[in-house]
Coordinates of C-alpha atoms in Angstrom, one line a residue:
M1 CA -2.1 25.2 -18.8
Q2 CA -1.3 26.4 -15.3
I3 CA -3.5 25.5 -12.3
D4 CA -3.3 27.0 -8.8
P5 CA -4.4 24.2 -6.4
L6 CA -5.8 26.9 -4.1
E7 CA -8.3 27.9 -6.8
Q8 CA -10.0 24.5 -7.2
S9 CA -11.4 21.8 -5.0
F10 CA -9.2 19.0 -3.4
Q11 CA -11.2 16.6 -5.6
D12 CA -10.0 18.3 -8.7
N13 CA -6.4 18.4 -7.4
H14 CA -6.8 14.7 -6.6
K15 CA -7.8 13.9 -10.2
L16 CA -4.7 15.7 -11.6
M17 CA -2.4 13.8 -9.2
I18 CA -3.7 10.3 -9.8
G19 CA -3.9 10.9 -13.5
S20 CA -0.2 11.9 -13.7
I21 CA 1.5 10.0 -10.8
V22 CA 1.3 6.7 -12.7
P23 CA 1.7 3.9 -12.5
R24 CA 1.5 3.6 -8.7
P25 CA 2.5 0.5 -6.8
I26 CA -0.2 -0.8 -4.5
A27 CA 0.3 -1.5 -0.8
F28 CA -2.3 -4.0 0.4
V29 CA -2.0 -3.3 4.1
S30 CA -3.1 -5.7 6.8
T31 CA -3.6 -4.4 10.3
K32 CA -5.2 -5.5 13.6
S33 CA -7.1 -3.3 16.0
A34 CA -6.3 -3.2 19.7
T35 CA -9.4 -5.4 20.2
G36 CA -8.2 -8.0 17.7
I37 CA -10.4 -7.1 14.6
L38 CA -8.5 -7.6 11.4
N39 CA -8.4 -5.1 8.6
L40 CA -7.2 -5.3 5.0
A41 CA -7.1 -2.3 2.6
P42 CA -5.2 -1.1 -0.5
F43 CA -3.3 2.1 -0.8
S44 CA -1.7 3.4 -4.0
Y45 CA 0.4 6.2 -2.6
F46 CA 3.1 3.8 -1.6
N47 CA 6.8 3.4 -2.1
G48 CA 10.2 2.5 -0.5
V49 CA 12.1 5.0 1.6
C50 CA 15.6 3.5 2.1
S51 CA 17.3 0.1 2.5
N52 CA 19.3 0.6 5.7
P53 CA 17.2 -0.1 7.6
P54 CA 14.7 -1.3 5.0
T55 CA 11.9 1.2 5.2
I56 CA 8.7 1.8 3.3
M57 CA 6.0 4.4 3.4
F58 CA 2.3 4.7 2.4
A59 CA -0.2 7.5 2.6
P60 CA -3.7 6.8 3.9
A61 CA -5.8 9.9 3.2
R62 CA -8.7 11.0 5.3
R63 CA -12.0 9.9 4.0
G64 CA -13.1 12.2 1.2
Y65 CA -16.7 12.6 2.4
D66 CA -16.3 13.2 6.1
G67 CA -12.6 13.7 6.9
L68 CA -12.4 10.9 9.4
I69 CA -9.3 8.7 9.5
K70 CA -9.4 5.2 8.1
D71 CA -9.4 2.0 10.2
T72 CA -5.9 1.1 8.8
L73 CA -4.4 4.2 10.3
R74 CA -6.2 3.9 13.6
N75 CA -5.0 0.3 14.0
I76 CA -1.4 1.2 13.3
Q77 CA -1.7 4.1 15.8
E78 CA -2.9 1.5 18.4
T79 CA -0.6 -1.4 17.7
K80 CA 2.5 0.1 16.0
E81 CA 2.5 -2.8 13.5
F82 CA 1.3 -3.6 10.0
V83 CA 2.0 -5.8 7.0
V84 CA 2.4 -4.5 3.4
N85 CA 1.3 -7.2 1.0
I86 CA 2.3 -6.7 -2.7
V87 CA -0.6 -7.1 -5.2
S88 CA -0.2 -9.5 -8.0
E89 CA -2.7 -9.6 -10.9
E90 CA -4.2 -12.9 -9.5
I91 CA -5.6 -11.1 -6.4
V92 CA -6.7 -7.8 -8.0
E93 CA -10.5 -8.4 -7.7
P94 CA -10.5 -9.4 -4.0
M95 CA -8.2 -6.5 -3.4
V96 CA -10.7 -4.1 -4.9
A97 CA -13.4 -5.6 -2.8
C98 CA -11.4 -4.4 0.3
A99 CA -11.3 -0.8 -1.0
T100 CA -14.8 0.0 0.3
D101 CA -15.1 2.0 3.5
F102 CA -16.6 -0.7 5.7
E103 CA -17.5 -0.2 9.3
K104 CA -14.6 -0.8 11.7
E105 CA -16.2 -4.0 13.0
I106 CA -15.9 -5.6 9.5
D107 CA -13.0 -8.0 8.8
E108 CA -12.0 -7.5 5.1
F109 CA -10.3 -10.9 5.0
K110 CA -13.8 -12.4 5.3
I111 CA -15.3 -10.0 2.8
S112 CA -12.7 -10.9 0.2
N113 CA -12.3 -14.6 1.0
L114 CA -8.6 -14.0 1.4
T115 CA -6.5 -15.8 4.0
P116 CA -4.7 -14.3 7.0
I117 CA -1.6 -16.3 8.2
D118 CA 0.6 -15.6 11.2
S119 CA 3.6 -13.3 10.8
N120 CA 7.0 -14.2 12.3
K121 CA 7.9 -11.1 14.3
I122 CA 4.7 -9.1 14.7
S123 CA 1.1 -9.9 15.8
V124 CA -0.5 -8.7 12.6
P125 CA -1.2 -11.4 10.1
R126 CA 0.1 -11.3 6.5
L127 CA -1.8 -12.3 3.4
K128 CA -1.3 -15.9 2.3
E129 CA -2.2 -15.1 -1.3
S130 CA 0.4 -12.4 -1.6
K131 CA 3.7 -13.5 -3.2
V132 CA 5.7 -10.8 -1.3
S133 CA 4.8 -9.4 2.1
Y134 CA 6.7 -7.1 4.5
E135 CA 6.2 -7.3 8.2
C136 CA 6.6 -3.8 9.5
E137 CA 7.0 -2.0 12.8
L138 CA 5.9 1.7 12.9
N139 CA 8.7 4.2 12.5
T140 CA 6.6 7.4 12.5
I141 CA 3.3 8.9 11.3
V142 CA 3.4 12.4 9.7
E143 CA 0.1 14.2 9.5
I144 CA -0.5 16.4 6.5
G145 CA -3.1 19.2 6.3
K146 CA -6.0 19.9 8.6
A147 CA -8.5 17.4 10.0
E148 CA -10.8 17.6 7.0
P149 CA -11.5 15.8 3.7
G150 CA -8.6 15.6 1.4
A151 CA -5.9 15.7 4.0
G152 CA -3.9 12.7 5.0
F153 CA -0.9 11.0 6.7
V154 CA 2.4 9.5 5.7
V155 CA 3.0 6.2 7.5
I156 CA 6.6 5.1 7.6
G157 CA 7.5 1.6 8.7
T158 CA 10.6 -0.5 9.2
I159 CA 10.6 -3.9 7.5
V160 CA 11.5 -6.5 10.1
M161 CA 10.8 -9.6 7.9
F162 CA 10.5 -10.3 4.2
H163 CA 8.2 -13.1 3.0
I164 CA 8.8 -14.1 -0.6
E165 CA 7.5 -17.1 -2.5
D166 CA 10.3 -19.4 -3.5
N167 CA 9.4 -19.2 -7.2
V168 CA 9.6 -15.3 -7.0
Y169 CA 13.0 -15.2 -5.4
K170 CA 15.9 -16.0 -7.8
D171 CA 19.6 -15.4 -7.1
G172 CA 18.8 -12.7 -4.6
R173 CA 16.4 -10.8 -6.9
I174 CA 12.7 -10.7 -7.6
D175 CA 11.5 -12.4 -10.7
L176 CA 8.9 -9.9 -12.0
K177 CA 7.2 -12.4 -14.3
A178 CA 6.6 -14.7 -11.4
L179 CA 5.5 -11.9 -9.1
N180 CA 3.2 -10.5 -11.9
P181 CA 2.5 -7.2 -10.0
V182 CA 0.0 -4.6 -11.0
G183 CA 0.1 -0.8 -10.8
R184 CA -2.8 1.7 -10.2
M185 CA -3.8 4.2 -12.8
A186 CA -6.6 6.8 -12.6
G187 CA -10.1 5.7 -11.9
N188 CA -10.7 2.0 -12.1
N189 CA -7.8 1.3 -14.3
Y190 CA -4.7 -0.9 -13.6
T191 CA -1.6 -1.7 -15.5
R192 CA 0.9 -4.6 -15.9
V193 CA 4.7 -4.1 -15.7
F194 CA 5.9 -6.0 -18.7
D195 CA 6.4 -3.3 -21.4
N196 CA 9.9 -2.5 -20.3
F197 CA 13.0 -0.8 -21.7
K198 CA 16.5 -0.4 -20.4
V199 CA 18.7 2.7 -20.0
I200 CA 22.1 2.3 -18.4
R201 CA 22.9 5.0 -15.9
Q202 CA 26.4 6.1 -14.9
I203 CA 27.0 5.4 -11.2
K204 CA 29.8 7.9 -10.6
P205 CA 30.9 10.9 -12.8
N206 CA 34.0 10.4 -14.8

């Protein structure tokens, strides 16, 4: 099977991508507008970039039905700050409640009954219920495609503060069982991370 993405809709391309780029970690991103309205939304095109400086990226797409940008992106454009909160299984349902495209005046913390708490170095609150959160300052935003449905952006941020629950942090590492993170699959499906196997890689060639 060979498929030319130019010969089908962006919706069909999207289905192929989310069905094969799996599992995807979830960035539960908290932001604040220039007028002080809080926003909380999940994004599953998310990953690390590098560790010096510690840098992450996530990709908020334009809305699929009208091509407008999402409140998360607009807020980051305005304030240059955001928090990435890691999603554990315990908060999956309230996280999904925040995935709806609400009007910009709506505070998703209230919709989901989740709790904003002050960050240390930025004005945007982090999520109390998240076991790991990254306070981030904006590095850059890269626009991809035209201003139409299916296009998007890559948001790159520098982590300026880690927040990790004590029981998750052990000897300088993250205890996955304590974190209990979930990954996104296609559609409404999610996955746990505990079916693991190990392959030792060679650091340098002989």
